[in-house]
Structure formats: structure tokens, C-alpha cells
Amino acid sequence: MIRSDIARLRWAVSAATAAEVDLVVDLAAEDASLALAAASLGRRTILHATDALAEWRAVFALRPPSIRAFDAAAEGLLGQIADALDAGWRGSCATCGQPFRVSAYRWDDPASADDLRATPAARRGTCAACRASGGRGDVGQAPAGERIDAVEIDPELRAEGDGRWSDRQIAGFNAARRALLASTEPAPVLDGLRIAVAEAAIAAARPVRSARGWWEVAPRQALSDAFAARRLELFEGEAPPRELSLGADTASLRYPGLSVILRRGGAGARGALAALAASAPQLSIALVRIRIVPAGGAVELRSAAIRWAAGDAGAEEPLDVADPNDPVAVSASIARMLVALNPLLKRGAEIIVDLPQGVEALAGAVAAIGLAGGSVTAITDLNATDRAAGRALRARLPGVAAGNGVPATRRERVAERLEGDALQRRIAELICVRGEPTMPAALLPAYAMRRSADAEIHDPTVLAAELHALLQIAATLPAAGSLARVVAAGEGRCFVDARAERESLATPAGDRLDAAVYAAAIACAGDRGAFEERLAELDASPIAPEPALRAALVAAHLAPSDPAAHAGGATPRYSQAAATARRIELIAVLLRLAPRLGLYAAVSPALADVRSAEGPILESLAARDPHDPNLPLRARSDRATYDQVEAILYRRGKAILLCETFVATAPLAALLLNRHSGIPNDAEVVRLLVAEDALLPLISLRLERDERLARAWHEGNWHALSASRLATFARLPEPRLGDLEPFLGFDPSSVEPMQLDLASLGLGDAPGGS
């Protein structure tokens, strides 16, 4: 199955490159994701690894060993250093007294882990004897009086650990290092083992500060988890093309072939890359990926973990790092990298900048791109599926002018800071594009792109202050109803209230995203990679979904148990034809229920002549009131919207049930704010939304994040009914309208009684009469 980060990069590579001479460059590679994305499109790549761990990851991905070979090497390593891994990690079960291996100790004070007199607050492990006898086998507390075995290590090793690991952990990781230095495994297998050791050391490290204590993880457990992660990567990863060649000499780029050049990054590597402009003038860079590596303890911990995997062989010069809290430092770091590549930016290039979360880093990147004459075209928030945290900024740089190596288009005027009414005007424009109440943080990417498009030079510190003002604007806004340009909505969101802005509101982003994700699922059926690329386009759009909404949209529109999932499949829940048939089926169920409930029924004129699955047209299933052909409320409603209501179940003077169905998509705003806004909300009116079970979490989430939808839902007396529970209710031998109450709600598996007191409308008795 293609990873979503590779799908996002493949979409960018596809848009940026057009010929074989176009190169793709990653100046701060953490892995081979960009190379895999480019290779799948037949493009050559240059990777500058940030450190040894990044280099090992790239080799492991581009030259993957077999799962069997890797498993054998991992088991061999664990067996070879078994004694060192078990030292200090043996305990006895408090239940049966049998010995077992401890997986972790919990310390309230992380510093006390090396104190032999200290007792851990808890421990983790599994007693095989208890589990074999039918128990759970979980071991939490140690027997009274049991002490942890002492582990002696050299003072030099303790100093090398620098307090990041306990003595017990250092002994295990040092044994792994000695075994790897003497290993004769093939390079890809050895690199996989080194990755596992380094990642295990990072995961097991002692926190610098912790208010909740520390779980001191045993090296054996940490290594087992890391080996499992590498095994999963081999199982799920997309195999690189067979014709791909991996090397370190840029001279191979002069000749045809699918080459990947991998070398340690830095100023020297960038200089060798720039020299290609003279030795291979036909080549040009079409896409450059830059990563801002934050300075601080994370870099030092990573370097220390690399030494446990490779000793001095993993030592390298300090990384190119920048303080992400200093917009000037971020801007200067990006500018240095772009200036070094100017000779190869002949026709312009796409730039991808991976940034830490933070306003300062974003401001610095936008300023650097503007200074180079480019403009930002997309800003995407990264999540766990992207194997990174932060933001990905995408920009377009113009080509360099012939002879002088500077951008063909340059910005001359320095931008002034926007504040007050000017800032609110920009914010109102962005809210109108989204068409719904929005958190200021969700407007941040679109706002930065608009500022980048102003064709001005931005001072990084001024732009950072401007972005901070945007994030804090909700606290300074008046409440809704003040007719101000921008007003405060619920839970920190903001919206527009002035007449001009209200009239220019676009269709709510939730409806557009819902339709777009469903269209992507239909268009890309069977191709998960193409589906992820379509999602990447949405993530880079002005209506980019928040992570929770994105996950809900994907879950709503893709089949849950996809047999082709590991092969890269993406099956939509309903095709367009199946969705139409299912919608007609649900309406037919409602119409057949009406006389059993003692109600009359009517169907939308647009659906009257549509045939149900059983054969008869829907109009023939609708039992109208023979004494009064006029439908209730129609005379007082907007007739065009009233006639769009899919099914109406009514009993004059008692109740009116306006029924709608959602099957493939859930255009909630169009339903609540448009169609039903022209129908009165009388006391006897009840609205039922019959939706497929998979859509209910999405509907519930959208009601939570949009006050307008929640208000319309409440004022319209709406109630959700899952399609599965409607079928269950229809199978009752003698259904009564009052029996419908427990079936209503957003969770099909739970019972929510008395949401709607239908018995108070005189409909709690058995059906009878007209």
C-alpha cells in the first residue's frame, strides 16, 4: 500500500517535472520517500542525507532485503547478545513465583533508575507460566523484597550515555553495537539492523523533564518493537523499480538511466551538486525539497543513538540546523540552500519546505521564498500518516536570468504590516472562501499564501507578528449579531456578520470536501495511491480539511474491509448507480411504513415515477389523504424547496415527518441551510434524516464544528436515523410511531430513548383511523 507521504510527494513531482533531464533533489533527506515518489514516475533523484540514520533508511528503502533475511538477522542479533539484554531485567512473578523477563520499569523520578536502593513504582512483563495456565499473565507489581540486579558498566560508557539511558539500557545497547560492528550481513540487512538499534535507543531514552515519571523500557523490548516496525515497512512498502541504480557519484547523471544519488548532506554536497551546471549543462533541477532541522536536544539525542548503532562510523559533522523560533534564522537557512542551487534553476523549480509547527518558521519560509522571487502555492499540515509533524510548504521559483544567476523576476517593494481593519478584511475574504465558521489556525496557511502572492518583500519578523495577530484575533472580536465584518463564533472560531460578506459566502467547505472525497473514491477505485494524491490536492487547497474531518471523510467514503488494501486498493462504499438504487430503496421503506404507522405519505414529484427495486413506482407506494389532496405546510412554504423533500409522512392535525436520505454523500449545509430553510418549523413538524451508518460520524462531527448547522438542526427539530436501524424498525410485526424513539441517534449500536416524545403528539397508540 502506498504511503500517504509518498503519494503527496508523487503528486508534487508529477506537477513539477516534464522531461528526463529534470532532476529531483532532497537537500535534507530523512528517508527515501522523495526518491521512491520520483522513481515511480521515471525521474532521477539526488538525496542529501541529514545524518547516518537517514542514509541507512534510504538504503533500506531503495535496496530492501527480503523479509526472511531480515528476520533471520534480527533473531540472530537478539540471540547473540541475549545475556547482555537480560542483565538487570530478570524478575519473578508475584502470583506463581516463576522467573520471567521484565519489559519495563516505571519510575516516579527518572533519575532514580540508577539507584540500586530505589524501588520502581511498577513494572511490565508477561509471565509465560500464568498465561499457559489460563491467566492473563500480566505482571504489574514485584514481590515484596525483590531487588533489581545490579549492572556494572565502564565509566566511559556511562559518560557516553550522558544521562540519557540507565546503566541497564547502556549495557544492552553497547552489546548491540559490538555485534553490529562485527557483523558480516549484507549492507541492506545491516542498515536495517542499525536503523532498529538507533530507533530503539531514541524510543527508550530518559526524558529531560517529566511530570509523569518514566517507563524505563528494556533494550530487548525496544529492539523487538523496532524490528517489528522495519518488518512492517518491508511488508507494506512499495518496491522500487527494478531498473533503479543507487550510487554516490553525480557523474552517473550525465548518462541515461534511473539513477538515485545518495550522499551525506552539507555545504560540500551542495557545492558538488552546483558543479553539475558546468559538467552537464543539459540537466536542471525541477523540484527541490528542503527540511528545516530544529536545533536542540532532539538532534543531540539522535546523534547519540546513531553511535549505539555504528560507533564512530556514524559520527558526522553537525547538521545544518536552524532555530525554528527565529524567523530570520529560518529564512537565512533556506536562502543559503537556494543560492547554492541557482546555476541549476534554469527553468524555475518547485520548492517543498518541511517546517516545524510554529508561526516563526512559517514566516521565515514565506519571506525566503519571496526574496527569491517565488510565491507560495500550497501549505499543508502534516499528520501521523505523513511520518512527520509540522507543515509542508510548496512554492514556485522563477528561472534565473541568463548570465547573472539571479531570479528573472525580483521583488523590490517591502511589504507593510497589516493590522486592524486591513487585517480583518483579509481574514473576512478567507472565511468567505471557506463558507463556514473557522478556527484562526485553519486560516493560517491560506493567509500566508495570500501574503506571499502580494509580490512584496516580507520582513520575517514583521510577518511573524502578523501571523500571531491572526491566531489571537478571536479574543478581540465582537459577538455574532453585531453586524461587524468578522465576529467571534463558538469554541474559538470566527465568522463574518456584515451584509456584504454574508452575501459573498461560498458553499460551505464541508459540503465541497464531502463531494470531492467521494468523487476521488469513485475516480480512483482500486488505486489507493491515486486516491492519496487526490487527497493531497485537497490538503493543499484553500478549503483544506482539519485532520479530524479528513479522517472522517475517508472513513465515510471508503469500504472498511478492503481485500485489496495491502495491494493498494481503495474501494468506495457505493458506486453512483448503487447509491441511487440504495436511496430509492430507503425511500420505498419509508413510504411502505407510513400506512402501518397510521400515517399518510407523499413522495417528491422528482421521484414519483422512479421505480423501486420491487417494481412499482414510488408514487404508487405513497398513500395520500383521500379527503384533502393538499399537502401540509406546502401553502406556507417555498414550493420549489418543499417539492424537493424526498418523503413526507403526515397525519393532519397530529404530526408531519419530513424525511430525507443520505447514502453516498452528506451535503448537510445544502439540506439544512438551503432546502429546509424555506419550510416553517411548526410544533408538529419533525424532520428525519435517514443516513447510511458510515455517514453518521461525519454528520455528527460537522454539526459540532459549525454553529449554523447545529442551530438549524435544533430549530428544525431534526433527528438522525441510521439505515440499519430503519430496517430493524420496519421488520417489527406491529410498529408504532412511538416505538421509533429508541432507534434515533448518531450511534447505530446504542439506544437513546426519549429523544422525541412522539406519544405526546397522540401517536403513541396502535395505528387506526385516519
PDB file of N, CA and C in Angstrom, residues 63-73 188-189 231 234-235:
ATOM      1  N   ARG A  63      17.006  -0.417  -1.506  1.00  0.00           N
ATOM      2  CA  ARG A  63      17.540  -1.760  -1.722  1.00  0.00           C
ATOM      3  C   ARG A  63      16.980  -2.683  -0.631  1.00  0.00           C
ATOM      4  N   PRO A  64      15.677  -2.875  -0.610  1.00  0.00           N
ATOM      5  CA  PRO A  64      15.077  -3.614   0.519  1.00  0.00           C
ATOM      6  C   PRO A  64      15.488  -5.087   0.505  1.00  0.00           C
ATOM      7  N   PRO A  65      15.897  -5.622   1.652  1.00  0.00           N
ATOM      8  CA  PRO A  65      16.186  -7.058   1.730  1.00  0.00           C
ATOM      9  C   PRO A  65      14.884  -7.849   1.791  1.00  0.00           C
ATOM     10  N   SER A  66      14.976  -9.144   1.678  1.00  0.00           N
ATOM     11  CA  SER A  66      13.790  -9.975   1.850  1.00  0.00           C
ATOM     12  C   SER A  66      13.400 -10.004   3.319  1.00  0.00           C
ATOM     13  N   ILE A  67      12.109 -10.204   3.567  1.00  0.00           N
ATOM     14  CA  ILE A  67      11.638 -10.265   4.951  1.00  0.00           C
ATOM     15  C   ILE A  67      12.293 -11.433   5.680  1.00  0.00           C
ATOM     16  N   ARG A  68      12.470 -12.556   4.973  1.00  0.00           N
ATOM     17  CA  ARG A  68      13.075 -13.728   5.609  1.00  0.00           C
ATOM     18  C   ARG A  68      14.510 -13.444   6.032  1.00  0.00           C
ATOM     19  N   ALA A  69      15.282 -12.768   5.169  1.00  0.00           N
ATOM     20  CA  ALA A  69      16.674 -12.463   5.511  1.00  0.00           C
ATOM     21  C   ALA A  69      16.752 -11.496   6.678  1.00  0.00           C
ATOM     22  N   PHE A  70      15.869 -10.501   6.683  1.00  0.00           N
ATOM     23  CA  PHE A  70      15.899  -9.531   7.781  1.00  0.00           C
ATOM     24  C   PHE A  70      15.484 -10.188   9.091  1.00  0.00           C
ATOM     25  N   ASP A  71      14.439 -11.002   9.063  1.00  0.00           N
ATOM     26  CA  ASP A  71      14.000 -11.679  10.285  1.00  0.00           C
ATOM     27  C   ASP A  71      15.107 -12.571  10.846  1.00  0.00           C
ATOM     28  N   ALA A  72      15.790 -13.290   9.961  1.00  0.00           N
ATOM     29  CA  ALA A  72      16.868 -14.173  10.421  1.00  0.00           C
ATOM     30  C   ALA A  72      17.992 -13.362  11.063  1.00  0.00           C
ATOM     31  N   ALA A  73      18.333 -12.228  10.462  1.00  0.00           N
ATOM     32  CA  ALA A  73      19.393 -11.395  11.027  1.00  0.00           C
ATOM     33  C   ALA A  73      18.968 -10.797  12.365  1.00  0.00           C
ATOM     34  N   PRO A 188      22.149  -3.915   2.932  1.00  0.00           N
ATOM     35  CA  PRO A 188      20.770  -3.541   3.237  1.00  0.00           C
ATOM     36  C   PRO A 188      20.255  -4.141   4.542  1.00  0.00           C
ATOM     37  N   VAL A 189      20.636  -5.411   4.821  1.00  0.00           N
ATOM     38  CA  VAL A 189      20.214  -6.042   6.070  1.00  0.00           C
ATOM     39  C   VAL A 189      20.880  -5.359   7.259  1.00  0.00           C
ATOM     40  N   ARG A 231      10.002  -4.669   9.804  1.00  0.00           N
ATOM     41  CA  ARG A 231       9.362  -5.776   9.102  1.00  0.00           C
ATOM     42  C   ARG A 231       8.066  -5.316   8.429  1.00  0.00           C
ATOM     43  N   LEU A 234       8.836  -3.418   5.302  1.00  0.00           N
ATOM     44  CA  LEU A 234       9.139  -4.300   4.168  1.00  0.00           C
ATOM     45  C   LEU A 234       7.870  -4.933   3.603  1.00  0.00           C
ATOM     46  N   PHE A 235       6.922  -5.253   4.487  1.00  0.00           N
ATOM     47  CA  PHE A 235       5.703  -5.930   4.052  1.00  0.00           C
ATOM     48  C   PHE A 235       4.776  -4.998   3.284  1.00  0.00           C
TER      49      PHE A 235
END
